[in-house]
């Protein structure tokens, strides 16, 4: 209703909304474009506190539909009544120098309220209500890949944070690749009970320039402490440096897509000039690294429950699991002796550490495959690890493919009909093994669910066989 008033009374600006007000749009209000009635946003005249109180972010439902608005402050507060804040829209822009194949990074200013001093991608921020040109994208904009709203927001913030004039950035040269839904408490910089965090559906945008010299870069000192143009090798070196902090969203994007095997950065020409890596239909969902769990609202995993031993393959936690007490287990003397032998007397050695395996496969993707193998079947993992190095990874991936198929087959509630499920099974060799970005969400439980959610890592290893 308030937005209806904004459309009728030009003198009312977003800054008049109290920070505690959470505006929910009616179906009619969602269609109103109020951008022409809003005052001009001027980041140069605003403090960090001003941004928190006056910027009005786009509140979303889980499917990325705009359902309302909220002050930047209220959206980022991690509190008992909203452990992961308020879900809102964001963008992450990556600018590359084509001549050197370098990526421009920024280190967020130390006096930023959320995630201070962390290194991250070129520019990351939020589309806002009431901007001109509009920064609100519709489902149709996402479906056709235009997302002019997110791109307009990127141009606005590139000027504000890095001093890059809008005249040096062409909206048509941005490449929209995909969306990720993630959350993270700011516990690394603000402590375990941090009242701040991020909970966003993030639009990933790539942009290339023929040479970095075509850009005028004058970082805003209240936004940025430092910048760096880095190669892939330099980025890996920095991310392995424990003295440096990186934003959780950047780590997710880089590890899943940017520098993974056959990742987006491997061939920027293909990434920018084709739709090979474009995925407009999916919203990839991620819980944060363990160090970003918690916060003042004690937030826990939203999208996976990996490691929950009460949920196993087949019944998915819907039937009681038989358990024996520790005392009764000790009476199985043959099993106890076998366990002691394998653990202490003659432990099994994994051939995954062989030089052949190290030189042939991406270590990060292979580590995921090995870790998930142990979680879904410790006994098979022990056997597979003993195989000759030239055979080991083949069998490991073969087993994980079968386990993925088995997970789809066994889930009795995720699909509307058996015909739909059978269709997924019959097409698996073309989808999961043919598409490097294929994944499946909402199927299975615990570790098997995570296997399907992060299947591109398995595909990357499969593709290197």
Short mmCIF file of C-alpha atoms in Angstrom, two decimals:
data_model
loop_
_atom_site.label_atom_id
_atom_site.label_comp_id
_atom_site.label_asym_id
_atom_site.label_seq_id
_atom_site.Cartn_x
_atom_site.Cartn_y
_atom_site.Cartn_z
CA UNK A 1 0.00 0.00 0.00
CA UNK A 2 2.89 2.36 0.79
CA UNK A 3 4.27 1.82 -2.69
CA UNK A 4 0.91 2.83 -4.15
CA UNK A 5 1.30 6.11 -2.26
CA UNK A 6 4.83 6.55 -3.62
CA UNK A 7 3.49 6.20 -7.16
CA UNK A 8 0.89 8.93 -6.49
CA UNK A 9 2.92 11.37 -4.37
CA UNK A 10 6.30 12.16 -5.98
CA UNK A 11 7.52 14.06 -2.91
CA UNK A 12 7.70 10.89 -0.82
CA UNK A 13 11.17 9.27 -1.06
CA UNK A 14 12.41 5.91 0.23
CA UNK A 15 14.46 7.64 2.92
CA UNK A 16 11.20 8.48 4.72
CA UNK A 17 10.54 4.81 5.44
CA UNK A 18 11.53 3.87 9.02
CA UNK A 19 14.32 1.27 9.02
CA UNK A 20 12.13 -1.14 10.97
CA UNK A 21 9.37 -1.12 8.35
CA UNK A 22 9.16 -4.28 6.23
CA UNK A 23 7.06 -3.52 3.16
CA UNK A 24 5.31 -6.46 1.53
CA UNK A 25 3.97 -5.90 -1.95
CA UNK A 26 0.46 -6.80 -2.97
CA UNK A 27 0.10 -8.45 -6.36
CA UNK A 28 -0.98 -5.11 -7.79
CA UNK A 29 1.86 -3.13 -6.24
CA UNK A 30 4.45 -5.49 -7.70
CA UNK A 31 3.71 -4.16 -11.17
CA UNK A 32 4.18 -0.49 -10.33
CA UNK A 33 7.42 1.16 -11.49
CA UNK A 34 8.06 3.98 -9.02
CA UNK A 35 11.58 4.76 -10.19
CA UNK A 36 10.59 8.02 -11.88
CA UNK A 37 9.20 9.35 -8.60
CA UNK A 38 12.25 8.71 -6.45
CA UNK A 39 15.03 11.12 -5.53
CA UNK A 40 18.41 10.57 -7.16
CA UNK A 41 20.76 8.23 -5.29
CA UNK A 42 24.09 9.92 -4.57
CA UNK A 43 26.60 7.62 -2.88
CA UNK A 44 29.17 10.42 -2.59
CA UNK A 45 26.94 12.21 -0.07
CA UNK A 46 26.09 9.17 2.03
CA UNK A 47 27.88 7.53 4.96
CA UNK A 48 27.96 3.80 5.75
CA UNK A 49 25.16 4.41 8.25
CA UNK A 50 23.15 6.25 5.58
CA UNK A 51 23.39 3.25 3.25
CA UNK A 52 22.20 0.91 6.01
CA UNK A 53 19.19 3.09 6.85
CA UNK A 54 18.18 4.55 3.49
CA UNK A 55 19.00 1.93 0.84
CA UNK A 56 15.90 -0.19 0.21
CA UNK A 57 16.73 -3.73 -0.97
CA UNK A 58 14.48 -6.11 -2.91
CA UNK A 59 12.98 -8.71 -0.55
CA UNK A 60 12.51 -12.10 -2.23
CA UNK A 61 10.79 -15.42 -1.79
CA UNK A 62 12.79 -18.63 -2.25
CA UNK A 63 12.10 -18.61 -6.00
CA UNK A 64 13.56 -15.12 -6.52
CA UNK A 65 10.22 -13.32 -6.85
CA UNK A 66 10.23 -9.77 -5.46
CA UNK A 67 7.70 -9.73 -2.61
CA UNK A 68 8.58 -6.51 -0.79
CA UNK A 69 11.30 -4.21 0.46
CA UNK A 70 13.45 -3.71 3.50
CA UNK A 71 16.13 -1.34 4.71
CA UNK A 72 19.66 -2.59 4.11
CA UNK A 73 20.21 -2.65 7.88
CA UNK A 74 17.17 -4.77 8.72
CA UNK A 75 17.84 -7.20 5.85
CA UNK A 76 21.38 -7.88 7.11
CA UNK A 77 20.57 -8.33 10.80
CA UNK A 78 21.06 -11.92 12.03
CA UNK A 79 18.91 -12.10 15.15
CA UNK A 80 16.93 -14.78 17.04
CA UNK A 81 13.68 -13.87 15.26
CA UNK A 82 15.42 -13.96 11.83
CA UNK A 83 18.53 -16.18 12.20
CA UNK A 84 19.62 -15.64 8.58
CA UNK A 85 18.31 -12.11 8.09
CA UNK A 86 15.92 -11.29 5.24
CA UNK A 87 16.42 -12.89 1.82
CA UNK A 88 17.16 -10.17 -0.75
CA UNK A 89 18.63 -9.75 -4.23
CA UNK A 90 22.30 -9.04 -4.95
CA UNK A 91 24.77 -9.02 -7.82
CA UNK A 92 28.43 -10.02 -8.06
CA UNK A 93 30.36 -8.42 -10.93
CA UNK A 94 33.70 -9.76 -12.19
CA UNK A 95 35.80 -7.60 -14.54
CA UNK A 96 38.61 -9.25 -16.55
CA UNK A 97 41.50 -7.85 -18.58
CA UNK A 98 41.50 -9.84 -21.85
CA UNK A 99 45.13 -8.96 -22.66
CA UNK A 100 46.54 -10.46 -19.44
CA UNK A 101 43.67 -12.79 -18.43
CA UNK A 102 43.56 -11.06 -15.04
CA UNK A 103 40.60 -10.52 -12.72
CA UNK A 104 40.12 -7.29 -10.77
CA UNK A 105 39.68 -7.89 -7.03
CA UNK A 106 38.83 -5.43 -4.30
CA UNK A 107 39.48 -5.51 -0.56
CA UNK A 108 36.47 -4.11 1.24
CA UNK A 109 37.22 -1.15 3.49
CA UNK A 110 38.01 -1.85 7.13
CA UNK A 111 35.21 0.48 8.25
CA UNK A 112 32.51 -1.31 6.23
CA UNK A 113 29.78 -2.49 8.61
CA UNK A 114 29.40 -5.96 7.06
CA UNK A 115 32.34 -8.15 6.03
CA UNK A 116 35.04 -5.48 6.51
CA UNK A 117 38.58 -6.02 5.16
CA UNK A 118 37.71 -9.12 3.13
CA UNK A 119 38.93 -9.63 -0.43
CA UNK A 120 36.20 -10.26 -2.98
CA UNK A 121 35.24 -9.90 -6.64
CA UNK A 122 35.35 -6.59 -8.51
CA UNK A 123 32.07 -5.28 -7.17
CA UNK A 124 29.25 -6.84 -5.15
CA UNK A 125 26.17 -5.03 -3.90
CA UNK A 126 22.37 -4.84 -4.17
CA UNK A 127 19.81 -3.69 -6.72
CA UNK A 128 17.52 -1.21 -4.99
CA UNK A 129 13.89 -0.12 -5.16
CA UNK A 130 13.24 3.32 -6.56
CA UNK A 131 16.25 3.69 -8.82
CA UNK A 132 16.25 5.31 -12.26
CA UNK A 133 17.00 3.47 -14.48
CA UNK A 134 15.12 0.65 -12.73
CA UNK A 135 17.09 -2.05 -10.91
CA UNK A 136 14.16 -4.46 -10.53
CA UNK A 137 14.25 -7.56 -12.74
CA UNK A 138 11.20 -9.73 -13.42
CA UNK A 139 11.11 -13.51 -13.94
CA UNK A 140 10.88 -12.82 -17.67
CA UNK A 141 14.09 -10.77 -17.51
CA UNK A 142 15.85 -13.69 -15.86
CA UNK A 143 14.44 -16.24 -18.31
CA UNK A 144 15.79 -14.36 -21.32
CA UNK A 145 19.07 -13.45 -19.61
CA UNK A 146 18.78 -9.66 -19.98
CA UNK A 147 18.56 -8.73 -16.26
CA UNK A 148 19.01 -5.03 -17.01
CA UNK A 149 18.07 -4.21 -13.41
CA UNK A 150 21.06 -6.07 -11.96
CA UNK A 151 23.31 -4.62 -14.66
CA UNK A 152 22.11 -1.07 -13.93
CA UNK A 153 22.88 -1.65 -10.26
CA UNK A 154 26.36 -2.91 -11.18
CA UNK A 155 27.08 0.22 -13.24
CA UNK A 156 25.89 2.44 -10.37
CA UNK A 157 28.09 0.70 -7.79
CA UNK A 158 31.14 0.38 -10.05
CA UNK A 159 31.14 4.17 -10.22
CA UNK A 160 30.48 4.59 -6.49
CA UNK A 161 33.01 2.05 -5.21
CA UNK A 162 35.74 2.06 -7.87
CA UNK A 163 35.21 5.41 -9.52
CA UNK A 164 34.66 3.81 -12.94
CA UNK A 165 32.55 6.27 -14.99
CA UNK A 166 29.32 4.83 -16.48
CA UNK A 167 30.55 6.03 -19.87
CA UNK A 168 33.34 3.42 -19.70
CA UNK A 169 30.96 0.52 -18.99
CA UNK A 170 28.53 -0.74 -21.64
CA UNK A 171 25.45 -2.44 -20.24
CA UNK A 172 25.35 -4.68 -23.34
CA UNK A 173 28.78 -6.16 -22.55
CA UNK A 174 27.78 -7.69 -19.21
CA UNK A 175 27.30 -11.46 -19.33
CA UNK A 176 24.72 -12.85 -16.92
CA UNK A 177 25.67 -16.45 -16.08
CA UNK A 178 23.57 -17.80 -13.22
CA UNK A 179 22.11 -17.24 -9.74
CA UNK A 180 23.13 -18.58 -6.35
CA UNK A 181 21.16 -18.53 -3.12
CA UNK A 182 23.49 -18.49 -0.13
CA UNK A 183 23.70 -17.15 3.39
CA UNK A 184 26.62 -16.45 5.73
CA UNK A 185 26.91 -14.96 9.20
CA UNK A 186 29.70 -12.38 9.51
CA UNK A 187 31.27 -14.35 12.34
CA UNK A 188 34.85 -14.18 11.10
CA UNK A 189 35.13 -10.41 11.44
CA UNK A 190 32.46 -9.75 14.11
CA UNK A 191 32.77 -12.84 16.30
CA UNK A 192 30.62 -15.91 16.92
CA UNK A 193 27.55 -13.92 17.95
CA UNK A 194 27.76 -11.45 15.07
CA UNK A 195 24.51 -9.54 14.51
CA UNK A 196 25.36 -9.17 10.81
CA UNK A 197 25.35 -11.44 7.77
CA UNK A 198 24.30 -11.94 4.16
CA UNK A 199 21.32 -13.88 2.82
CA UNK A 200 21.02 -13.32 -0.90
CA UNK A 201 20.04 -14.61 -4.29
CA UNK A 202 23.10 -13.37 -6.14
CA UNK A 203 23.23 -12.64 -9.90
CA UNK A 204 26.71 -13.42 -11.28
CA UNK A 205 27.84 -10.95 -13.97
CA UNK A 206 31.05 -11.17 -16.05
CA UNK A 207 32.55 -8.25 -17.95
CA UNK A 208 35.73 -8.05 -20.05
CA UNK A 209 37.83 -5.14 -21.28
CA UNK A 210 40.52 -5.40 -23.97
CA UNK A 211 43.03 -3.82 -21.61
CA UNK A 212 42.79 -2.51 -18.06
CA UNK A 213 44.11 0.86 -19.28
CA UNK A 214 40.67 1.66 -20.78
CA UNK A 215 39.20 1.90 -17.28
CA UNK A 216 39.47 4.90 -14.98
CA UNK A 217 39.77 3.45 -11.48
CA UNK A 218 39.64 5.73 -8.42
CA UNK A 219 38.55 3.61 -5.41
CA UNK A 220 36.33 5.26 -2.81
CA UNK A 221 38.31 5.12 0.48
CA UNK A 222 35.20 4.43 2.57
CA UNK A 223 34.35 1.46 0.35
CA UNK A 224 37.68 -0.07 -0.66
CA UNK A 225 41.05 -0.47 1.09
CA UNK A 226 42.90 -2.02 -1.85
CA UNK A 227 42.52 -3.47 -5.35
CA UNK A 228 44.53 -6.06 -7.29
CA UNK A 229 44.56 -7.46 -10.82
CA UNK A 230 45.32 -11.19 -10.42
CA UNK A 231 45.91 -14.23 -12.60
CA UNK A 232 44.37 -17.57 -11.68
CA UNK A 233 47.67 -18.67 -10.17
CA UNK A 234 47.91 -15.50 -8.07
CA UNK A 235 44.31 -15.88 -6.90
CA UNK A 236 44.96 -19.45 -5.76
CA UNK A 237 48.06 -18.26 -3.93
CA UNK A 238 46.08 -15.52 -2.18
CA UNK A 239 43.19 -17.83 -1.24
CA UNK A 240 45.66 -20.27 0.29
CA UNK A 241 47.21 -17.48 2.39
CA UNK A 242 45.69 -17.83 5.86
CA UNK A 243 46.46 -14.19 6.65
CA UNK A 244 43.97 -13.00 4.01
CA UNK A 245 40.18 -13.06 4.37
CA UNK A 246 37.85 -13.69 1.43
CA UNK A 247 34.11 -13.14 1.27
CA UNK A 248 32.04 -16.34 1.54
CA UNK A 249 30.07 -15.57 -1.64
CA UNK A 250 33.28 -15.08 -3.63
CA UNK A 251 34.70 -18.36 -2.35
CA UNK A 252 31.53 -20.22 -3.40
CA UNK A 253 31.46 -18.70 -6.89
CA UNK A 254 35.17 -19.20 -7.52
CA UNK A 255 35.33 -22.78 -6.28
CA UNK A 256 32.14 -23.93 -8.00
CA UNK A 257 32.38 -22.17 -11.34
CA UNK A 258 35.19 -19.70 -11.97
CA UNK A 259 38.38 -21.74 -11.46
CA UNK A 260 37.01 -25.31 -11.41
CA UNK A 261 37.96 -27.80 -14.12
CA UNK A 262 36.60 -26.41 -17.40
CA UNK A 263 35.49 -23.36 -15.41
CA UNK A 264 34.34 -19.98 -16.68
CA UNK A 265 37.81 -18.44 -16.46
CA UNK A 266 39.49 -21.18 -18.52
CA UNK A 267 38.34 -19.63 -21.80
CA UNK A 268 36.81 -16.18 -21.38
CA UNK A 269 36.03 -15.94 -25.09
CA UNK A 270 33.74 -18.98 -24.87
CA UNK A 271 32.22 -17.73 -21.62
CA UNK A 272 31.49 -14.26 -22.97
CA UNK A 273 30.52 -15.05 -26.57
CA UNK A 274 28.48 -18.23 -26.19
CA UNK A 275 25.76 -19.49 -23.85
CA UNK A 276 27.72 -22.61 -22.88
CA UNK A 277 27.81 -21.68 -19.21
CA UNK A 278 24.56 -19.71 -18.98
CA UNK A 279 22.04 -21.22 -16.57
CA UNK A 280 19.03 -18.95 -16.13
CA UNK A 281 16.60 -21.61 -14.93
CA UNK A 282 18.43 -22.77 -11.80
CA UNK A 283 18.97 -21.16 -8.42
CA UNK A 284 21.99 -22.93 -6.93
CA UNK A 285 21.72 -23.09 -3.15
CA UNK A 286 24.61 -23.18 -0.71
CA UNK A 287 25.16 -23.20 3.01
CA UNK A 288 28.29 -21.29 4.06
CA UNK A 289 31.63 -22.70 5.21
CA UNK A 290 31.50 -23.84 8.83
CA UNK A 291 33.20 -20.68 10.12
CA UNK A 292 30.25 -18.59 8.82
CA UNK A 293 27.54 -20.59 10.62
CA UNK A 294 25.91 -19.24 13.76
CA UNK A 295 25.77 -15.53 14.49
CA UNK A 296 23.40 -13.83 16.94
CA UNK A 297 20.53 -15.94 15.62
CA UNK A 298 22.49 -19.21 15.94
CA UNK A 299 21.82 -19.99 12.26
CA UNK A 300 22.25 -23.58 11.12
CA UNK A 301 22.41 -25.28 7.71
CA UNK A 302 19.38 -24.49 5.53
CA UNK A 303 20.06 -26.47 2.37
CA UNK A 304 21.80 -29.64 3.51
CA UNK A 305 22.28 -31.74 6.59
CA UNK A 306 25.48 -33.50 5.60
CA UNK A 307 26.84 -35.64 8.36
CA UNK A 308 23.45 -36.34 9.94
CA UNK A 309 23.91 -40.03 10.61
CA UNK A 310 20.21 -40.47 11.35
CA UNK A 311 19.43 -40.10 7.65
CA UNK A 312 20.82 -42.72 5.31
CA UNK A 313 20.33 -43.97 1.77
CA UNK A 314 16.99 -45.61 0.99
CA UNK A 315 14.51 -44.65 3.68
CA UNK A 316 15.93 -41.11 4.13
CA UNK A 317 15.22 -40.93 7.81
CA UNK A 318 11.60 -41.99 7.51
CA UNK A 319 12.08 -45.27 9.37
CA UNK A 320 13.91 -45.96 12.60
CA UNK A 321 17.51 -47.11 12.21
CA UNK A 322 18.62 -50.15 14.22
CA UNK A 323 21.39 -49.28 16.68
CA UNK A 324 23.52 -51.33 19.06
CA UNK A 325 25.09 -50.07 22.25
CA UNK A 326 28.86 -49.69 22.43
CA UNK A 327 29.01 -52.48 25.04
CA UNK A 328 27.17 -54.99 22.84
CA UNK A 329 29.41 -54.14 19.89
CA UNK A 330 32.51 -55.06 21.91
CA UNK A 331 31.30 -58.67 22.16
CA UNK A 332 31.83 -59.09 18.40
CA UNK A 333 35.50 -59.95 18.98
CA UNK A 334 36.28 -60.76 15.34
CA UNK A 335 35.03 -57.34 14.25
CA UNK A 336 36.89 -55.58 17.05
CA UNK A 337 40.16 -57.33 16.06
CA UNK A 338 39.64 -56.40 12.40
CA UNK A 339 39.03 -52.79 13.34
CA UNK A 340 42.19 -52.65 15.48
CA UNK A 341 44.23 -54.21 12.66
CA UNK A 342 43.00 -51.75 10.05
CA UNK A 343 43.28 -48.72 12.31
CA UNK A 344 46.59 -49.34 14.10
CA UNK A 345 48.49 -52.49 13.11
CA UNK A 346 48.27 -52.44 9.32
CA UNK A 347 46.30 -49.37 8.26
CA UNK A 348 45.16 -49.14 4.67
CA UNK A 349 47.07 -46.72 2.46
CA UNK A 350 45.21 -44.68 -0.13
CA UNK A 351 46.58 -44.57 -3.68
CA UNK A 352 44.84 -41.22 -4.16
CA UNK A 353 48.12 -39.67 -3.04
CA UNK A 354 50.04 -41.16 -5.98
CA UNK A 355 51.82 -38.81 -8.36
CA UNK A 356 49.73 -40.02 -11.31
CA UNK A 357 46.48 -39.04 -9.60
CA UNK A 358 47.85 -35.69 -8.39
CA UNK A 359 49.06 -34.74 -11.85
CA UNK A 360 45.96 -35.89 -13.72
CA UNK A 361 43.00 -34.55 -11.74
CA UNK A 362 41.90 -31.27 -10.16
CA UNK A 363 42.72 -31.66 -6.48
CA UNK A 364 39.71 -29.70 -5.18
CA UNK A 365 37.13 -31.64 -7.23
CA UNK A 366 38.79 -34.98 -6.46
CA UNK A 367 38.85 -34.15 -2.75
CA UNK A 368 35.10 -33.58 -2.83
CA UNK A 369 34.57 -36.93 -4.60
CA UNK A 370 36.71 -38.76 -2.06
CA UNK A 371 35.05 -37.03 0.90
CA UNK A 372 31.53 -37.75 -0.34
CA UNK A 373 32.50 -41.36 -1.12
CA UNK A 374 33.55 -41.85 2.51
CA UNK A 375 30.27 -40.37 3.71
CA UNK A 376 27.96 -42.43 1.48
CA UNK A 377 29.91 -45.69 1.86
CA UNK A 378 32.89 -46.02 4.18
CA UNK A 379 33.35 -49.71 3.34
CA UNK A 380 33.43 -49.16 -0.44
CA UNK A 381 35.75 -46.20 0.04
CA UNK A 382 38.29 -48.38 1.87
CA UNK A 383 38.34 -50.87 -1.00
CA UNK A 384 38.34 -48.35 -3.85
CA UNK A 385 41.28 -46.44 -2.37
CA UNK A 386 43.45 -49.56 -2.63
CA UNK A 387 43.02 -49.90 -6.39
CA UNK A 388 45.93 -49.12 -8.74
CA UNK A 389 46.23 -45.36 -9.39
CA UNK A 390 45.32 -45.71 -13.08
CA UNK A 391 42.07 -47.50 -12.17
CA UNK A 392 41.16 -45.96 -8.82
CA UNK A 393 39.52 -42.70 -9.95
CA UNK A 394 37.55 -44.44 -12.72
CA UNK A 395 35.96 -46.80 -10.22
CA UNK A 396 35.42 -44.01 -7.68
CA UNK A 397 33.44 -41.95 -10.21
CA UNK A 398 31.60 -45.05 -11.45
CA UNK A 399 30.47 -45.75 -7.89
CA UNK A 400 29.36 -42.14 -7.29
CA UNK A 401 27.37 -42.15 -10.55
CA UNK A 402 25.59 -45.31 -9.41
CA UNK A 403 24.96 -43.81 -5.99
CA UNK A 404 23.52 -40.67 -7.61
CA UNK A 405 21.19 -42.79 -9.76
CA UNK A 406 20.23 -44.83 -6.71
CA UNK A 407 19.41 -41.65 -4.80
CA UNK A 408 17.06 -40.48 -7.56
CA UNK A 409 15.44 -43.91 -7.74
CA UNK A 410 14.95 -44.26 -3.98
CA UNK A 411 13.37 -40.88 -3.29
CA UNK A 412 9.63 -41.53 -3.14
CA UNK A 413 8.48 -37.95 -2.52
CA UNK A 414 10.60 -35.57 -4.63
CA UNK A 415 8.92 -36.20 -7.99
CA UNK A 416 5.33 -35.61 -9.06
CA UNK A 417 5.12 -39.02 -10.72
CA UNK A 418 7.16 -42.14 -11.39
CA UNK A 419 7.18 -41.24 -15.09
CA UNK A 420 9.04 -38.01 -14.31
CA UNK A 421 11.50 -39.91 -12.13
CA UNK A 422 12.06 -42.55 -14.81
CA UNK A 423 12.67 -39.77 -17.33
CA UNK A 424 15.47 -38.40 -15.15
CA UNK A 425 16.99 -41.86 -14.80
CA UNK A 426 16.88 -42.58 -18.53
CA UNK A 427 18.42 -39.20 -19.40
CA UNK A 428 21.07 -39.29 -16.68
CA UNK A 429 23.90 -40.23 -19.05
CA UNK A 430 23.08 -37.17 -21.18
CA UNK A 431 22.32 -34.69 -18.40
CA UNK A 432 24.57 -35.48 -15.45
CA UNK A 433 27.42 -36.86 -17.56
CA UNK A 434 26.94 -34.59 -20.55
CA UNK A 435 26.34 -31.20 -18.95
CA UNK A 436 29.19 -29.88 -16.75
CA UNK A 437 26.76 -27.65 -14.84
CA UNK A 438 24.04 -30.24 -14.18
CA UNK A 439 22.90 -30.65 -10.60
CA UNK A 440 19.71 -31.67 -8.82
CA UNK A 441 18.29 -30.09 -5.69
CA UNK A 442 15.65 -31.35 -3.27
CA UNK A 443 16.27 -35.06 -3.94
CA UNK A 444 17.55 -37.44 -1.29
CA UNK A 445 18.75 -36.58 2.17
CA UNK A 446 22.00 -35.79 3.93
CA UNK A 447 25.15 -36.83 2.03
CA UNK A 448 23.30 -38.25 -0.98
CA UNK A 449 21.48 -34.94 -1.35
CA UNK A 450 24.80 -33.09 -1.29
CA UNK A 451 26.19 -35.47 -3.94
CA UNK A 452 23.43 -34.41 -6.35
CA UNK A 453 23.65 -30.73 -5.40
CA UNK A 454 27.38 -30.61 -6.14
CA UNK A 455 27.51 -33.15 -8.96
CA UNK A 456 29.42 -30.75 -11.28
CA UNK A 457 32.51 -31.58 -9.20
CA UNK A 458 32.02 -35.27 -10.05
CA UNK A 459 31.49 -34.36 -13.68
CA UNK A 460 34.73 -32.38 -13.73
CA UNK A 461 36.67 -35.45 -12.58
CA UNK A 462 34.70 -37.68 -14.97
CA UNK A 463 35.58 -35.36 -17.88
CA UNK A 464 39.28 -35.67 -17.04
CA UNK A 465 39.32 -39.49 -17.16
#
